[in-house]
Amino acid sequence: MSDLRAEAEAWLADDPDPAGRDELRAVLDDHQELQDRFAGPLTFGTAGLRGPLRAGPNGMNLAVVRGAAAGLVRWLEDSAVDGPLVVGYDARHGSKAFAEETARVAQGAGRRALLLPRPLPTPVLAFAVRHLNAAAGVMVTASHNPPQDNGYKVYLGDGSQIVPPADREIERAIRAVGPLLDVPLGDAGETLGEDVIDAYVDGALRTVEPEVPRDLVVAYTPMHGVGKDVFLRTITEAGYPAPAVVAEQAEPDPDFPTVSFPNPEEPGATDLLLALATETGADIAIANDPDADRCAVAYKSDKAGAGWRLLRGDEVGVLLADHLMRRGVKGRYATTIVSSSLLSRMCEAHGVPYGETLTGFKWIVRAGDDLVFGYEEALGYCVAPTHVRDKDGITAALLVCELAAGLKSEFKDLGDRLDELALRHGVHATDQLSVRVDDLADIATAMATIRRRPPVELLDEPVHAVEDLLPDADVLIVRAGPTRVVVRPSGTEPKLKAYLEVVEPVVDGDVAAAREKARASLAALRTETAQALGL
């Protein structure tokens, strides 16, 4: 305890934030709390830092942000990368202060800092990096994490998220910063005008075709985040009627009061959206996550009173890919090792290149110089890599509207198009076993369990391949015929995830029967996977 307290006292002496110092002093005699806060520094994970808002090295706070910013600008200097640093932020607790601190550190180091004019979507920042010929970009956001979290996402000058070895080099530069009170600070830099948003919207409008149907009723929620204004402007300037917006979730609120987790994938998160969609007679319902880099879609099916169906990320991904292929967009279509294998079959049928990468858009956008589309099953889609080299929930939503309006003009819906794909390629059904943990050691234990005793069969079919991607990635892939299980820890949340896929052929044109069989197989596969993980 004495060593731990000494470490805390040293942190207090160098913490530039009075509120942070007061917070830490209040827990100096709490051994368990200090152990947690000083368990180690936050490390660069998926494109940067992410963690709970609290004082100490194992949290997001002004001291950690100052160190991260100082390390980043030092790395840019050592790498001889010229140009300004563009900084964006969402509406979470602390986001604006962290963004302004980053700008002051850059200015103090002699590098011009450009601050986005207000809380804006992450894809606007990713766009701005290239648009402004910046050396790099920082987005202060924790995306769809719980309200007590925040994060620090870094983009390279080409508008893509950082990858190794840049992340490790930046982390080394952060550790070499020295006393935070000695970091020189400048002013808050230059606040950009609305023209950067105008340019983003202009580029987004070019992702859809001008002479196509626009008759579509849309219900929308930004889920208490920052997507609403940019999305509404984009969709209306594209010629669609203004969507109905969930009033309770329309304005930014860092406490996310109407949802347990501000993630459209979480159960119950879209309940208000679907209620509004029913009330307004919408054709489709769209949800962005709080920083609007993800997009969830539901459609109303009148078949057998099915009602609203929220599509999985894999389903939206293949729908968008198919739409672009039908439009004649040539180039590489890419996804990740945990996404459905259907995209590979579609690419083969259309004679276009296919790419498969590790999880995360930092890898997807590097699938090839000829990339025209990429998606990941976690509701992330890049529909215009020349516009935004990252997932973009706004342009994806706009392209969904184009697809849905076109189908509506033919008296079809998104489900009809999915059925057409199933008839041609078979039903590719996916699901996820996701376990949230309080202790990260539980994830390591589960991964060790399945590595030590991987399944010998899946759904009564012998396993023919077990692929362990260590040390490049903490991923295990188990295959039995067309059935596949991919297990990995989440890169952004305290979760263990198992991605499940079964493939059922369509017999005698009966898609419904194939889907029902696939659902039953997935349920059985979930049980088998949970047992293999020791859960």
Short mmCIF file of C-alpha atoms in Angstrom, two decimals:
data_model
loop_
_atom_site.label_atom_id
_atom_site.label_comp_id
_atom_site.label_asym_id
_atom_site.label_seq_id
_atom_site.Cartn_x
_atom_site.Cartn_y
_atom_site.Cartn_z
CA MET A 1 0.00 0.00 0.00
CA SER A 2 2.86 2.38 0.75
CA ASP A 3 4.33 1.87 -2.73
CA LEU A 4 0.91 2.36 -4.30
CA ARG A 5 0.28 5.50 -2.30
CA ALA A 6 3.69 6.85 -3.26
CA GLU A 7 2.81 6.28 -6.92
CA ALA A 8 -0.47 8.13 -6.41
CA GLU A 9 1.28 11.01 -4.67
CA ALA A 10 3.72 11.29 -7.57
CA TRP A 11 0.79 11.40 -9.99
CA LEU A 12 -0.90 14.11 -7.90
CA ALA A 13 2.22 16.25 -8.02
CA ASP A 14 2.18 16.19 -11.84
CA ASP A 15 -1.57 16.25 -12.56
CA PRO A 16 -2.43 19.55 -14.29
CA ASP A 17 -6.14 19.28 -13.49
CA PRO A 18 -7.31 20.55 -10.05
CA ALA A 19 -10.53 18.51 -10.30
CA GLY A 20 -8.52 15.39 -11.04
CA ARG A 21 -6.24 16.02 -8.06
CA ASP A 22 -9.24 16.47 -5.74
CA GLU A 23 -10.81 13.27 -7.04
CA LEU A 24 -7.64 11.26 -6.47
CA ARG A 25 -7.02 12.68 -3.00
CA ALA A 26 -10.48 11.47 -1.99
CA VAL A 27 -9.52 7.83 -2.65
CA LEU A 28 -5.92 7.80 -1.36
CA ASP A 29 -6.88 5.50 1.52
CA ASP A 30 -8.92 3.13 -0.66
CA HIS A 31 -6.45 0.39 -1.55
CA GLN A 32 -8.72 -1.41 -4.04
CA GLU A 33 -9.63 1.80 -5.82
CA LEU A 34 -6.00 2.86 -6.10
CA GLN A 35 -5.03 -0.58 -7.40
CA ASP A 36 -7.58 -0.22 -10.18
CA ARG A 37 -6.60 3.33 -11.11
CA PHE A 38 -2.89 2.48 -11.10
CA ALA A 39 -3.12 -1.03 -12.57
CA GLY A 40 -1.25 0.37 -15.55
CA PRO A 41 -1.59 3.14 -18.10
CA LEU A 42 -4.30 3.06 -20.74
CA THR A 43 -2.71 1.60 -23.86
CA PHE A 44 -3.42 2.19 -27.52
CA GLY A 45 -6.03 -0.34 -28.60
CA THR A 46 -8.44 0.14 -31.49
CA ALA A 47 -6.91 3.30 -32.98
CA GLY A 48 -6.18 4.99 -29.68
CA LEU A 49 -7.17 5.19 -26.04
CA ARG A 50 -10.48 4.32 -24.41
CA GLY A 51 -11.42 4.00 -20.76
CA PRO A 52 -13.49 5.26 -17.82
CA LEU A 53 -13.49 8.93 -16.92
CA ARG A 54 -11.46 9.10 -13.70
CA ALA A 55 -8.19 10.43 -12.33
CA GLY A 56 -5.07 8.28 -12.54
CA PRO A 57 -3.13 6.62 -15.37
CA ASN A 58 -5.74 3.89 -15.94
CA GLY A 59 -8.48 6.34 -16.90
CA MET A 60 -9.41 9.10 -19.31
CA ASN A 61 -8.59 12.48 -17.80
CA LEU A 62 -6.83 15.73 -18.62
CA ALA A 63 -3.43 14.43 -17.52
CA VAL A 64 -3.64 11.33 -19.71
CA VAL A 65 -4.85 13.43 -22.64
CA ARG A 66 -2.00 15.91 -22.24
CA GLY A 67 0.51 13.07 -22.26
CA ALA A 68 -1.14 11.43 -25.28
CA ALA A 69 -1.18 14.68 -27.22
CA ALA A 70 2.45 15.45 -26.36
CA GLY A 71 3.52 11.97 -27.44
CA LEU A 72 1.56 12.22 -30.69
CA VAL A 73 3.01 15.58 -31.73
CA ARG A 74 6.50 14.40 -30.79
CA TRP A 75 6.01 11.29 -32.96
CA LEU A 76 4.83 13.44 -35.86
CA GLU A 77 7.88 15.64 -35.45
CA ASP A 78 10.26 12.69 -35.27
CA SER A 79 8.58 11.17 -38.34
CA ALA A 80 9.04 14.44 -40.25
CA VAL A 81 5.32 14.69 -41.00
CA ASP A 82 4.31 18.23 -41.89
CA GLY A 83 0.90 19.80 -41.66
CA PRO A 84 -1.67 20.75 -39.02
CA LEU A 85 -3.33 18.52 -36.44
CA VAL A 86 -7.12 18.39 -36.84
CA VAL A 87 -9.08 17.76 -33.65
CA GLY A 88 -12.73 16.76 -33.36
CA TYR A 89 -14.92 15.79 -30.44
CA ASP A 90 -18.35 14.42 -29.61
CA ALA A 91 -20.74 15.46 -26.83
CA ARG A 92 -19.55 13.08 -24.11
CA HIS A 93 -18.45 14.26 -20.68
CA GLY A 94 -15.01 15.83 -21.03
CA SER A 95 -14.81 15.62 -24.82
CA LYS A 96 -14.55 19.34 -25.53
CA ALA A 97 -12.00 19.91 -22.75
CA PHE A 98 -9.88 17.01 -23.99
CA ALA A 99 -10.03 18.33 -27.55
CA GLU A 100 -9.02 21.83 -26.48
CA GLU A 101 -6.15 20.43 -24.39
CA THR A 102 -4.92 18.50 -27.42
CA ALA A 103 -5.01 21.68 -29.51
CA ARG A 104 -3.05 23.61 -26.86
CA VAL A 105 -0.37 20.92 -26.70
CA ALA A 106 0.00 20.94 -30.50
CA GLN A 107 0.20 24.73 -30.59
CA GLY A 108 2.75 24.69 -27.78
CA ALA A 109 4.90 22.32 -29.81
CA GLY A 110 4.77 24.66 -32.80
CA ARG A 111 2.25 22.64 -34.81
CA ARG A 112 -0.90 24.33 -36.05
CA ALA A 113 -4.08 22.94 -34.45
CA LEU A 114 -7.44 23.04 -36.21
CA LEU A 115 -10.48 22.40 -34.03
CA LEU A 116 -13.81 21.31 -35.53
CA PRO A 117 -16.44 23.99 -34.85
CA ARG A 118 -18.67 21.95 -32.48
CA PRO A 119 -19.44 18.37 -31.44
CA LEU A 120 -19.59 16.45 -34.72
CA PRO A 121 -19.64 12.86 -36.04
CA THR A 122 -16.41 10.91 -36.18
CA PRO A 123 -16.64 10.52 -40.01
CA VAL A 124 -16.54 14.32 -40.36
CA LEU A 125 -13.18 14.31 -38.55
CA ALA A 126 -11.89 11.41 -40.66
CA PHE A 127 -12.94 13.33 -43.78
CA ALA A 128 -11.41 16.60 -42.57
CA VAL A 129 -7.94 15.07 -42.11
CA ARG A 130 -7.55 14.49 -45.84
CA HIS A 131 -9.63 17.46 -46.91
CA LEU A 132 -7.33 19.83 -44.99
CA ASN A 133 -4.07 18.02 -45.86
CA ALA A 134 -3.44 17.48 -42.16
CA ALA A 135 -0.55 15.57 -40.64
CA ALA A 136 -2.97 13.63 -38.44
CA GLY A 137 -6.31 13.83 -36.72
CA VAL A 138 -7.63 13.22 -33.23
CA MET A 139 -11.25 12.41 -32.44
CA VAL A 140 -12.28 12.54 -28.79
CA THR A 141 -15.04 9.94 -28.51
CA ALA A 142 -15.90 6.61 -26.95
CA SER A 143 -18.35 5.87 -29.76
CA HIS A 144 -21.06 3.57 -28.36
CA ASN A 145 -19.44 2.84 -24.98
CA PRO A 146 -21.32 3.50 -21.71
CA PRO A 147 -21.62 7.12 -20.48
CA GLN A 148 -18.80 6.81 -17.94
CA ASP A 149 -16.25 6.24 -20.73
CA ASN A 150 -14.38 8.45 -23.14
CA GLY A 151 -11.67 7.87 -25.70
CA TYR A 152 -8.99 9.30 -27.94
CA LYS A 153 -8.92 8.10 -31.52
CA VAL A 154 -5.97 8.88 -33.80
CA TYR A 155 -6.01 9.14 -37.60
CA LEU A 156 -3.02 9.31 -39.91
CA GLY A 157 -2.70 11.89 -42.66
CA ASP A 158 -4.37 9.60 -45.20
CA GLY A 159 -7.56 9.65 -43.11
CA SER A 160 -7.22 6.09 -41.83
CA GLN A 161 -6.94 4.88 -38.24
CA ILE A 162 -3.47 4.09 -36.95
CA VAL A 163 -2.08 0.56 -37.21
CA PRO A 164 1.14 -1.09 -36.03
CA PRO A 165 3.87 -0.03 -35.80
CA ALA A 166 2.55 3.54 -35.53
CA ASP A 167 0.48 2.75 -32.44
CA ARG A 168 3.44 1.25 -30.59
CA GLU A 169 5.71 4.11 -31.68
CA ILE A 170 3.21 6.70 -30.45
CA GLU A 171 2.83 4.85 -27.17
CA ARG A 172 6.61 4.87 -26.68
CA ALA A 173 6.62 8.59 -27.41
CA ILE A 174 3.90 9.10 -24.78
CA ARG A 175 5.91 7.20 -22.15
CA ALA A 176 8.91 9.42 -22.94
CA VAL A 177 7.05 12.72 -22.46
CA GLY A 178 8.36 13.37 -18.94
CA PRO A 179 6.67 15.65 -16.39
CA LEU A 180 3.30 16.83 -17.68
CA LEU A 181 3.67 20.20 -15.99
CA ASP A 182 6.69 20.81 -18.24
CA VAL A 183 4.75 20.22 -21.48
CA PRO A 184 4.58 23.60 -23.27
CA LEU A 185 1.08 24.82 -24.03
CA GLY A 186 -0.08 27.28 -26.66
CA ASP A 187 -3.47 28.79 -27.33
CA ALA A 188 -6.52 26.74 -28.34
CA GLY A 189 -5.64 26.90 -32.04
CA GLU A 190 -7.97 27.79 -34.88
CA THR A 191 -11.65 26.87 -34.76
CA LEU A 192 -12.76 25.82 -38.21
CA GLY A 193 -15.85 27.22 -39.90
CA GLU A 194 -18.90 25.53 -41.36
CA ASP A 195 -17.15 25.07 -44.71
CA VAL A 196 -15.58 21.81 -43.54
CA ILE A 197 -19.08 20.43 -42.84
CA ASP A 198 -20.29 21.76 -46.19
CA ALA A 199 -17.48 19.87 -47.91
CA TYR A 200 -18.31 16.66 -46.04
CA VAL A 201 -21.99 16.88 -47.01
CA ASP A 202 -21.13 17.66 -50.65
CA GLY A 203 -18.98 14.53 -50.79
CA ALA A 204 -21.66 12.43 -49.09
CA LEU A 205 -24.23 13.50 -51.69
CA ARG A 206 -22.00 12.13 -54.43
CA THR A 207 -22.38 8.60 -53.02
CA VAL A 208 -25.96 8.36 -54.34
CA GLU A 209 -27.28 8.66 -57.88
CA PRO A 210 -29.31 11.75 -58.83
CA GLU A 211 -32.07 10.24 -60.97
CA VAL A 212 -33.53 7.53 -58.74
CA PRO A 213 -36.72 7.29 -56.64
CA ARG A 214 -36.86 9.43 -53.50
CA ASP A 215 -40.27 8.38 -52.13
CA LEU A 216 -39.36 6.99 -48.72
CA VAL A 217 -40.64 7.49 -45.16
CA VAL A 218 -37.81 7.22 -42.63
CA ALA A 219 -37.73 7.17 -38.83
CA TYR A 220 -34.39 8.10 -37.30
CA THR A 221 -32.53 8.35 -34.01
CA PRO A 222 -29.05 9.72 -33.25
CA MET A 223 -29.25 7.90 -29.88
CA HIS A 224 -28.43 11.01 -27.81
CA GLY A 225 -25.36 11.57 -29.98
CA VAL A 226 -24.07 14.08 -32.50
CA GLY A 227 -25.34 12.64 -35.79
CA LYS A 228 -28.72 14.33 -36.17
CA ASP A 229 -27.91 17.69 -37.77
CA VAL A 230 -25.44 16.34 -40.32
CA PHE A 231 -27.64 13.37 -41.19
CA LEU A 232 -30.83 15.42 -41.59
CA ARG A 233 -29.03 17.94 -43.76
CA THR A 234 -27.49 15.22 -45.91
CA ILE A 235 -30.67 13.22 -46.47
CA THR A 236 -32.84 16.24 -47.24
CA GLU A 237 -30.29 17.78 -49.60
CA ALA A 238 -30.23 14.41 -51.36
CA GLY A 239 -33.93 14.91 -52.07
CA TYR A 240 -35.57 12.64 -49.50
CA PRO A 241 -38.37 13.79 -47.20
CA ALA A 242 -37.17 14.83 -43.76
CA PRO A 243 -37.19 11.81 -41.42
CA ALA A 244 -39.19 11.65 -38.21
CA VAL A 245 -36.74 11.84 -35.30
CA VAL A 246 -37.10 10.19 -31.90
CA ALA A 247 -37.72 13.26 -29.73
CA GLU A 248 -36.39 11.70 -26.52
CA GLN A 249 -33.04 10.94 -28.20
CA ALA A 250 -32.77 13.85 -30.62
CA GLU A 251 -30.31 16.09 -28.79
CA PRO A 252 -26.86 15.20 -27.48
CA ASP A 253 -26.91 13.97 -23.90
CA PRO A 254 -23.73 12.41 -22.45
CA ASP A 255 -25.75 10.46 -19.88
CA PHE A 256 -27.75 8.56 -22.56
CA PRO A 257 -30.80 8.45 -20.26
CA THR A 258 -33.15 6.34 -22.42
CA VAL A 259 -30.82 3.38 -23.10
CA SER A 260 -28.81 0.98 -20.96
CA PHE A 261 -25.97 1.14 -23.50
CA PRO A 262 -25.95 3.64 -26.40
CA ASN A 263 -25.29 0.92 -28.94
CA PRO A 264 -27.96 0.04 -31.54
CA GLU A 265 -26.90 -3.61 -31.25
CA GLU A 266 -27.89 -3.80 -27.58
CA PRO A 267 -31.33 -5.23 -26.71
CA GLY A 268 -33.89 -2.47 -26.21
CA ALA A 269 -31.72 0.32 -27.61
CA THR A 270 -33.96 0.80 -30.66
CA ASP A 271 -37.33 0.37 -28.93
CA LEU A 272 -38.20 4.08 -29.13
CA LEU A 273 -37.11 4.18 -32.77
CA LEU A 274 -39.31 1.27 -33.79
CA ALA A 275 -42.26 2.72 -31.88
CA LEU A 276 -41.84 5.98 -33.80
CA ALA A 277 -41.49 4.08 -37.07
CA THR A 278 -44.80 2.34 -36.41
CA GLU A 279 -46.48 5.59 -35.42
CA THR A 280 -45.33 7.44 -38.54
CA GLY A 281 -45.87 4.59 -41.01
CA ALA A 282 -42.19 4.56 -41.91
CA ASP A 283 -40.75 2.30 -44.59
CA ILE A 284 -37.41 1.94 -42.80
CA ALA A 285 -35.92 2.92 -39.47
CA ILE A 286 -32.31 4.09 -39.07
CA ALA A 287 -30.20 4.52 -35.93
CA ASN A 288 -26.76 6.03 -35.68
CA ASP A 289 -24.61 5.36 -32.65
CA PRO A 290 -23.59 8.45 -30.61
CA ASP A 291 -20.62 9.44 -32.82
CA ALA A 292 -22.48 8.40 -36.01
CA ASP A 293 -19.82 6.14 -37.43
CA ARG A 294 -22.18 3.14 -37.20
CA CYS A 295 -25.62 2.63 -38.70
CA ALA A 296 -28.43 0.23 -37.74
CA VAL A 297 -31.35 -0.45 -40.09
CA ALA A 298 -34.80 -1.97 -39.61
CA TYR A 299 -37.49 -2.51 -42.22
CA LYS A 300 -41.23 -3.11 -42.01
CA SER A 301 -42.26 -6.47 -43.43
CA ASP A 302 -45.93 -7.03 -44.17
CA LYS A 303 -45.44 -10.73 -44.80
CA ALA A 304 -47.50 -12.84 -42.39
CA GLY A 305 -47.65 -9.89 -39.99
CA ALA A 306 -43.91 -10.04 -39.38
CA GLY A 307 -43.70 -6.36 -38.39
CA TRP A 308 -40.39 -4.61 -37.84
CA ARG A 309 -37.15 -6.51 -38.25
CA LEU A 310 -33.82 -5.08 -37.17
CA LEU A 311 -31.18 -6.21 -39.62
CA ARG A 312 -27.85 -7.62 -38.54
CA GLY A 313 -24.70 -5.85 -39.61
CA ASP A 314 -23.89 -8.69 -41.99
CA GLU A 315 -27.27 -8.26 -43.66
CA VAL A 316 -26.89 -4.51 -44.16
CA GLY A 317 -23.33 -5.08 -45.36
CA VAL A 318 -24.27 -7.52 -48.10
CA LEU A 319 -27.30 -5.42 -49.09
CA LEU A 320 -25.09 -2.36 -49.61
CA ALA A 321 -22.45 -4.39 -51.44
CA ASP A 322 -25.06 -5.94 -53.71
CA HIS A 323 -26.55 -2.50 -54.41
CA LEU A 324 -23.19 -1.10 -55.45
CA MET A 325 -22.45 -4.17 -57.59
CA ARG A 326 -25.81 -3.73 -59.33
CA ARG A 327 -24.88 -0.10 -59.94
CA GLY A 328 -21.75 -1.35 -61.67
CA VAL A 329 -19.23 -0.12 -59.11
CA LYS A 330 -16.02 -1.99 -59.90
CA GLY A 331 -13.22 -2.59 -57.44
CA ARG A 332 -12.47 -4.52 -54.27
CA TYR A 333 -15.19 -5.36 -51.74
CA ALA A 334 -13.80 -6.19 -48.31
CA THR A 335 -14.87 -7.38 -44.91
CA THR A 336 -13.30 -9.04 -41.87
CA ILE A 337 -12.62 -12.54 -40.64
CA VAL A 338 -15.60 -12.34 -38.25
CA SER A 339 -18.14 -11.22 -40.85
CA SER A 340 -20.36 -13.40 -43.02
CA SER A 341 -18.73 -15.37 -45.82
CA LEU A 342 -21.57 -14.36 -48.14
CA LEU A 343 -19.67 -11.33 -49.47
CA SER A 344 -16.93 -13.58 -50.83
CA ARG A 345 -19.50 -15.61 -52.78
CA MET A 346 -21.09 -12.44 -54.15
CA CYS A 347 -17.72 -11.12 -55.30
CA GLU A 348 -16.99 -14.41 -57.03
CA ALA A 349 -20.36 -14.33 -58.80
CA HIS A 350 -19.88 -10.72 -59.94
CA GLY A 351 -16.24 -11.18 -60.90
CA VAL A 352 -14.93 -8.46 -58.60
CA PRO A 353 -11.97 -8.64 -56.17
CA TYR A 354 -12.63 -9.69 -52.59
CA GLY A 355 -10.64 -8.74 -49.50
CA GLU A 356 -10.67 -10.20 -45.99
CA THR A 357 -8.85 -8.61 -43.07
CA LEU A 358 -8.49 -8.69 -39.32
CA THR A 359 -11.27 -6.96 -37.40
CA GLY A 360 -11.46 -3.18 -37.49
CA PHE A 361 -11.67 -0.53 -40.13
CA LYS A 362 -8.01 0.29 -39.69
CA TRP A 363 -7.46 -2.98 -41.57
CA ILE A 364 -10.48 -2.93 -43.89
CA VAL A 365 -9.44 0.34 -45.56
CA ARG A 366 -6.03 -1.20 -46.22
CA ALA A 367 -7.50 -4.20 -48.06
CA GLY A 368 -6.24 -2.80 -51.36
CA ASP A 369 -5.74 0.38 -53.35
CA ASP A 370 -8.77 -0.64 -55.43
CA LEU A 371 -11.14 -0.72 -52.43
CA VAL A 372 -14.64 0.55 -53.24
CA PHE A 373 -16.59 -0.87 -50.30
CA GLY A 374 -15.89 -2.34 -46.90
CA TYR A 375 -17.97 -3.43 -43.95
CA GLU A 376 -17.74 -5.12 -40.57
CA GLU A 377 -20.55 -6.97 -38.86
CA ALA A 378 -20.61 -4.48 -35.95
CA LEU A 379 -22.77 -2.06 -38.01
CA GLY A 380 -19.81 -0.36 -39.68
CA TYR A 381 -19.79 0.44 -43.42
CA CYS A 382 -17.45 2.33 -45.71
CA VAL A 383 -19.47 3.00 -48.86
CA ALA A 384 -17.14 5.63 -50.37
CA PRO A 385 -13.47 5.16 -49.44
CA THR A 386 -12.42 8.20 -51.47
CA HIS A 387 -14.72 10.31 -49.26
CA VAL A 388 -14.09 8.83 -45.80
CA ARG A 389 -11.44 6.14 -45.20
CA ASP A 390 -13.28 4.77 -42.22
CA LYS A 391 -16.73 3.56 -41.29
CA ASP A 392 -19.34 6.26 -41.85
CA GLY A 393 -22.87 5.85 -40.52
CA ILE A 394 -24.20 8.86 -42.41
CA THR A 395 -23.20 7.97 -45.97
CA ALA A 396 -24.16 4.35 -45.25
CA ALA A 397 -27.61 5.46 -44.12
CA LEU A 398 -27.97 7.59 -47.25
CA LEU A 399 -27.13 4.61 -49.47
CA VAL A 400 -29.62 2.46 -47.55
CA CYS A 401 -32.27 5.07 -48.32
CA GLU A 402 -31.41 4.90 -52.04
CA LEU A 403 -31.70 1.12 -51.99
CA ALA A 404 -34.94 1.08 -49.98
CA ALA A 405 -36.60 3.76 -52.13
CA GLY A 406 -35.69 1.87 -55.30
CA LEU A 407 -37.13 -1.36 -53.91
CA LYS A 408 -40.27 0.46 -52.74
CA SER A 409 -40.86 1.70 -56.29
CA GLU A 410 -40.89 -1.97 -57.34
CA PHE A 411 -43.24 -2.90 -54.44
CA LYS A 412 -40.41 -4.69 -52.64
CA ASP A 413 -38.55 -4.22 -49.37
CA LEU A 414 -35.11 -4.98 -47.99
CA GLY A 415 -36.22 -8.46 -46.97
CA ASP A 416 -37.15 -9.27 -50.56
CA ARG A 417 -33.64 -8.40 -51.69
CA LEU A 418 -32.16 -10.57 -48.95
CA ASP A 419 -34.33 -13.44 -50.17
CA GLU A 420 -33.02 -12.93 -53.70
CA LEU A 421 -29.46 -13.20 -52.40
CA ALA A 422 -30.37 -16.34 -50.42
CA LEU A 423 -31.87 -18.00 -53.49
CA ARG A 424 -28.65 -17.42 -55.38
CA HIS A 425 -26.06 -18.10 -52.69
CA GLY A 426 -27.85 -19.95 -49.86
CA VAL A 427 -28.91 -18.64 -46.46
CA HIS A 428 -25.83 -17.34 -44.63
CA ALA A 429 -27.09 -16.87 -41.07
CA THR A 430 -24.91 -15.21 -38.47
CA ASP A 431 -25.22 -14.58 -34.75
CA GLN A 432 -23.03 -13.54 -31.88
CA LEU A 433 -22.41 -14.84 -28.40
CA SER A 434 -21.31 -11.78 -26.46
CA VAL A 435 -20.38 -11.88 -22.79
CA ARG A 436 -19.71 -8.67 -20.84
CA VAL A 437 -17.33 -9.15 -17.91
CA ASP A 438 -16.33 -7.16 -14.84
CA ASP A 439 -12.91 -8.81 -14.64
CA LEU A 440 -10.84 -8.91 -17.85
CA ALA A 441 -9.12 -12.02 -16.51
CA ASP A 442 -12.34 -13.92 -17.25
CA ILE A 443 -11.80 -13.25 -20.96
CA ALA A 444 -8.26 -14.57 -20.85
CA THR A 445 -9.49 -17.68 -19.00
CA ALA A 446 -12.18 -18.37 -21.62
CA MET A 447 -9.72 -17.91 -24.50
CA ALA A 448 -7.27 -20.26 -22.81
CA THR A 449 -10.03 -22.82 -22.28
CA ILE A 450 -11.05 -23.02 -25.93
CA ARG A 451 -7.43 -23.00 -27.10
CA ARG A 452 -6.62 -25.89 -24.80
CA ARG A 453 -9.72 -27.90 -25.74
CA PRO A 454 -11.17 -26.70 -29.06
CA PRO A 455 -14.36 -28.43 -30.23
CA VAL A 456 -13.90 -31.64 -32.20
CA GLU A 457 -17.25 -31.19 -33.93
CA LEU A 458 -19.82 -28.48 -34.59
CA LEU A 459 -23.46 -29.34 -35.23
CA ASP A 460 -22.56 -33.05 -35.48
CA GLU A 461 -20.02 -32.34 -38.22
CA PRO A 462 -16.30 -32.98 -37.57
CA VAL A 463 -14.08 -29.94 -37.21
CA HIS A 464 -11.68 -29.81 -40.16
CA ALA A 465 -9.73 -26.66 -39.24
CA VAL A 466 -8.69 -24.77 -36.13
CA GLU A 467 -6.81 -21.53 -36.89
CA ASP A 468 -5.08 -19.67 -34.08
CA LEU A 469 -4.04 -16.19 -35.20
CA LEU A 470 -1.70 -15.53 -32.27
CA PRO A 471 0.54 -13.57 -32.06
CA ASP A 472 -0.84 -11.27 -34.78
CA ALA A 473 -4.32 -11.28 -33.23
CA ASP A 474 -6.01 -12.88 -30.24
CA VAL A 475 -8.44 -14.81 -32.44
CA LEU A 476 -9.36 -18.48 -32.75
CA ILE A 477 -11.32 -19.78 -35.77
CA VAL A 478 -13.02 -23.20 -35.76
CA ARG A 479 -14.51 -24.63 -38.97
CA ALA A 480 -16.71 -27.67 -39.59
CA GLY A 481 -17.97 -27.79 -43.18
CA PRO A 482 -19.64 -24.42 -43.88
CA THR A 483 -20.16 -23.83 -40.14
CA ARG A 484 -17.75 -21.41 -38.52
CA VAL A 485 -17.04 -20.02 -35.04
CA VAL A 486 -14.65 -17.10 -34.51
CA VAL A 487 -13.73 -16.18 -30.93
CA ARG A 488 -11.98 -12.99 -29.85
CA PRO A 489 -11.97 -10.37 -27.09
CA SER A 490 -13.59 -7.05 -28.00
CA GLY A 491 -11.13 -4.31 -28.81
CA THR A 492 -13.29 -1.54 -27.36
CA GLU A 493 -15.38 -3.01 -24.53
CA PRO A 494 -14.92 -5.54 -21.68
CA LYS A 495 -16.53 -8.30 -23.72
CA LEU A 496 -15.71 -11.72 -25.08
CA LYS A 497 -17.26 -12.29 -28.49
CA ALA A 498 -17.92 -15.44 -30.47
CA TYR A 499 -19.11 -14.92 -34.05
CA LEU A 500 -21.23 -17.76 -35.40
CA GLU A 501 -22.15 -18.62 -38.99
CA VAL A 502 -24.15 -21.43 -40.56
CA VAL A 503 -24.96 -21.84 -44.26
CA GLU A 504 -28.13 -23.55 -45.42
CA PRO A 505 -28.90 -24.22 -49.10
CA VAL A 506 -32.34 -23.19 -50.37
CA VAL A 507 -34.24 -26.28 -51.54
CA ASP A 508 -37.03 -25.94 -54.11
CA GLY A 509 -37.02 -22.17 -53.74
CA ASP A 510 -38.23 -22.33 -50.12
CA VAL A 511 -36.19 -19.54 -48.51
CA ALA A 512 -38.40 -19.50 -45.40
CA ALA A 513 -37.69 -23.15 -44.67
CA ALA A 514 -33.95 -22.62 -45.13
CA ARG A 515 -34.02 -19.63 -42.76
CA GLU A 516 -35.91 -21.61 -40.13
CA LYS A 517 -33.40 -24.44 -40.33
CA ALA A 518 -30.56 -21.92 -40.06
CA ARG A 519 -32.12 -20.34 -36.96
CA ALA A 520 -32.33 -23.71 -35.25
CA SER A 521 -28.73 -24.49 -36.19
CA LEU A 522 -27.53 -21.16 -34.80
CA ALA A 523 -29.30 -21.77 -31.51
CA ALA A 524 -27.58 -25.14 -31.18
CA LEU A 525 -24.24 -23.62 -32.19
CA ARG A 526 -24.55 -20.95 -29.48
CA THR A 527 -24.94 -23.65 -26.86
CA GLU A 528 -21.99 -25.65 -28.16
CA THR A 529 -19.78 -22.55 -28.28
CA ALA A 530 -20.67 -21.46 -24.75
CA GLN A 531 -19.74 -24.92 -23.50
CA ALA A 532 -16.41 -24.82 -25.36
CA LEU A 533 -15.60 -21.48 -23.74
CA GLY A 534 -16.45 -22.79 -20.27
CA LEU A 535 -19.24 -20.21 -19.88
#
